[in-house]
């Protein structure tokens, strides 16, 4: 009987300790995940925005050749279908490259 009483007291203490809401657990409710539109751009400085624009322009200028080939192939329906089966390089070679012995 003593052990049952001791076990129930320990269980009650464990429940009280685990269910206690501290101040730290309430901090996540205080901060909203959304911010006001006026303050949305304050995270990135103007210098970082300028640098990001320059990097994006550089990426546009120096795209890989495979990306140009894929865009050319996307405009032609037969090439696009062939690319789904055999890959974009094979489709571009079939539809856009000149044959080695031709012309």
Short mmCIF file of C-alpha atoms in Angstrom, two decimals, residues 11-100:
data_model
loop_
_atom_site.label_atom_id
_atom_site.label_comp_id
_atom_site.label_asym_id
_atom_site.label_seq_id
_atom_site.Cartn_x
_atom_site.Cartn_y
_atom_site.Cartn_z
CA UNK A 11 3.43 10.16 -10.94
CA UNK A 12 1.62 13.34 -9.86
CA UNK A 13 4.94 15.17 -9.46
CA UNK A 14 6.10 13.94 -12.87
CA UNK A 15 2.89 15.15 -14.50
CA UNK A 16 3.18 18.53 -12.78
CA UNK A 17 6.82 18.90 -13.84
CA UNK A 18 6.18 17.93 -17.46
CA UNK A 19 3.04 20.01 -17.92
CA UNK A 20 4.45 23.21 -16.42
CA UNK A 21 4.46 26.08 -18.94
CA UNK A 22 7.40 28.32 -18.39
CA UNK A 23 7.94 31.80 -19.74
CA UNK A 24 10.31 30.43 -22.41
CA UNK A 25 7.60 28.25 -23.91
CA UNK A 26 5.37 31.29 -24.41
CA UNK A 27 7.97 33.29 -26.37
CA UNK A 28 7.04 31.64 -29.65
CA UNK A 29 3.47 32.91 -29.30
CA UNK A 30 4.60 36.51 -28.79
CA UNK A 31 6.43 36.83 -32.13
CA UNK A 32 4.35 36.69 -35.28
CA UNK A 33 5.92 34.85 -38.23
CA UNK A 34 4.64 37.61 -40.54
CA UNK A 35 6.04 41.12 -40.58
CA UNK A 36 4.61 44.38 -41.77
CA UNK A 37 5.19 45.33 -45.42
CA UNK A 38 6.98 48.51 -44.42
CA UNK A 39 9.66 46.55 -42.55
CA UNK A 40 10.01 43.66 -44.99
CA UNK A 41 13.04 45.10 -46.79
CA UNK A 42 14.97 45.99 -43.66
CA UNK A 43 16.62 42.57 -43.51
CA UNK A 44 18.66 43.11 -46.66
CA UNK A 45 20.77 46.21 -46.98
CA UNK A 46 20.73 48.22 -50.23
CA UNK A 47 24.32 47.11 -50.92
CA UNK A 48 23.31 43.44 -50.69
CA UNK A 49 20.34 44.06 -53.00
CA UNK A 50 22.62 45.73 -55.55
CA UNK A 51 25.11 42.85 -55.36
CA UNK A 52 22.31 40.30 -55.86
CA UNK A 53 21.09 42.14 -58.97
CA UNK A 54 24.59 42.18 -60.45
CA UNK A 55 25.07 38.47 -59.74
CA UNK A 56 21.74 37.67 -61.40
CA UNK A 57 22.74 39.62 -64.52
CA UNK A 58 26.07 37.81 -64.64
CA UNK A 59 24.32 34.43 -64.39
CA UNK A 60 22.05 35.39 -67.28
CA UNK A 61 25.04 36.25 -69.46
CA UNK A 62 27.04 33.13 -68.65
CA UNK A 63 24.47 30.38 -68.88
CA UNK A 64 25.72 26.93 -69.86
CA UNK A 65 25.35 25.73 -73.44
CA UNK A 66 23.04 22.88 -72.36
CA UNK A 67 20.53 25.43 -71.08
CA UNK A 68 20.42 27.20 -74.45
CA UNK A 69 20.02 23.82 -76.17
CA UNK A 70 17.15 22.91 -73.87
CA UNK A 71 15.35 26.19 -74.54
CA UNK A 72 15.70 25.70 -78.29
CA UNK A 73 14.34 22.17 -77.97
CA UNK A 74 11.40 23.25 -75.80
CA UNK A 75 10.00 25.33 -78.66
CA UNK A 76 9.68 22.35 -81.04
CA UNK A 77 7.08 19.76 -80.06
CA UNK A 78 8.81 16.77 -81.72
CA UNK A 79 12.13 17.70 -80.16
CA UNK A 80 10.52 18.02 -76.74
CA UNK A 81 8.92 14.59 -77.03
CA UNK A 82 12.19 13.05 -78.21
CA UNK A 83 13.96 14.74 -75.27
CA UNK A 84 11.61 13.13 -72.76
CA UNK A 85 12.59 9.71 -74.07
CA UNK A 86 16.29 10.09 -74.93
CA UNK A 87 17.42 13.29 -73.19
CA UNK A 88 17.87 16.89 -74.27
CA UNK A 89 21.38 16.49 -75.70
CA UNK A 90 20.31 13.68 -78.02
CA UNK A 91 17.17 15.59 -79.06
CA UNK A 92 19.11 18.78 -79.79
CA UNK A 93 21.67 16.85 -81.82
CA UNK A 94 18.93 15.16 -83.83
CA UNK A 95 16.82 18.23 -84.62
CA UNK A 96 19.22 21.18 -84.69
CA UNK A 97 22.76 20.04 -85.50
CA UNK A 98 23.86 19.84 -89.11
CA UNK A 99 24.86 16.41 -90.34
CA UNK A 100 28.62 16.05 -90.67
#
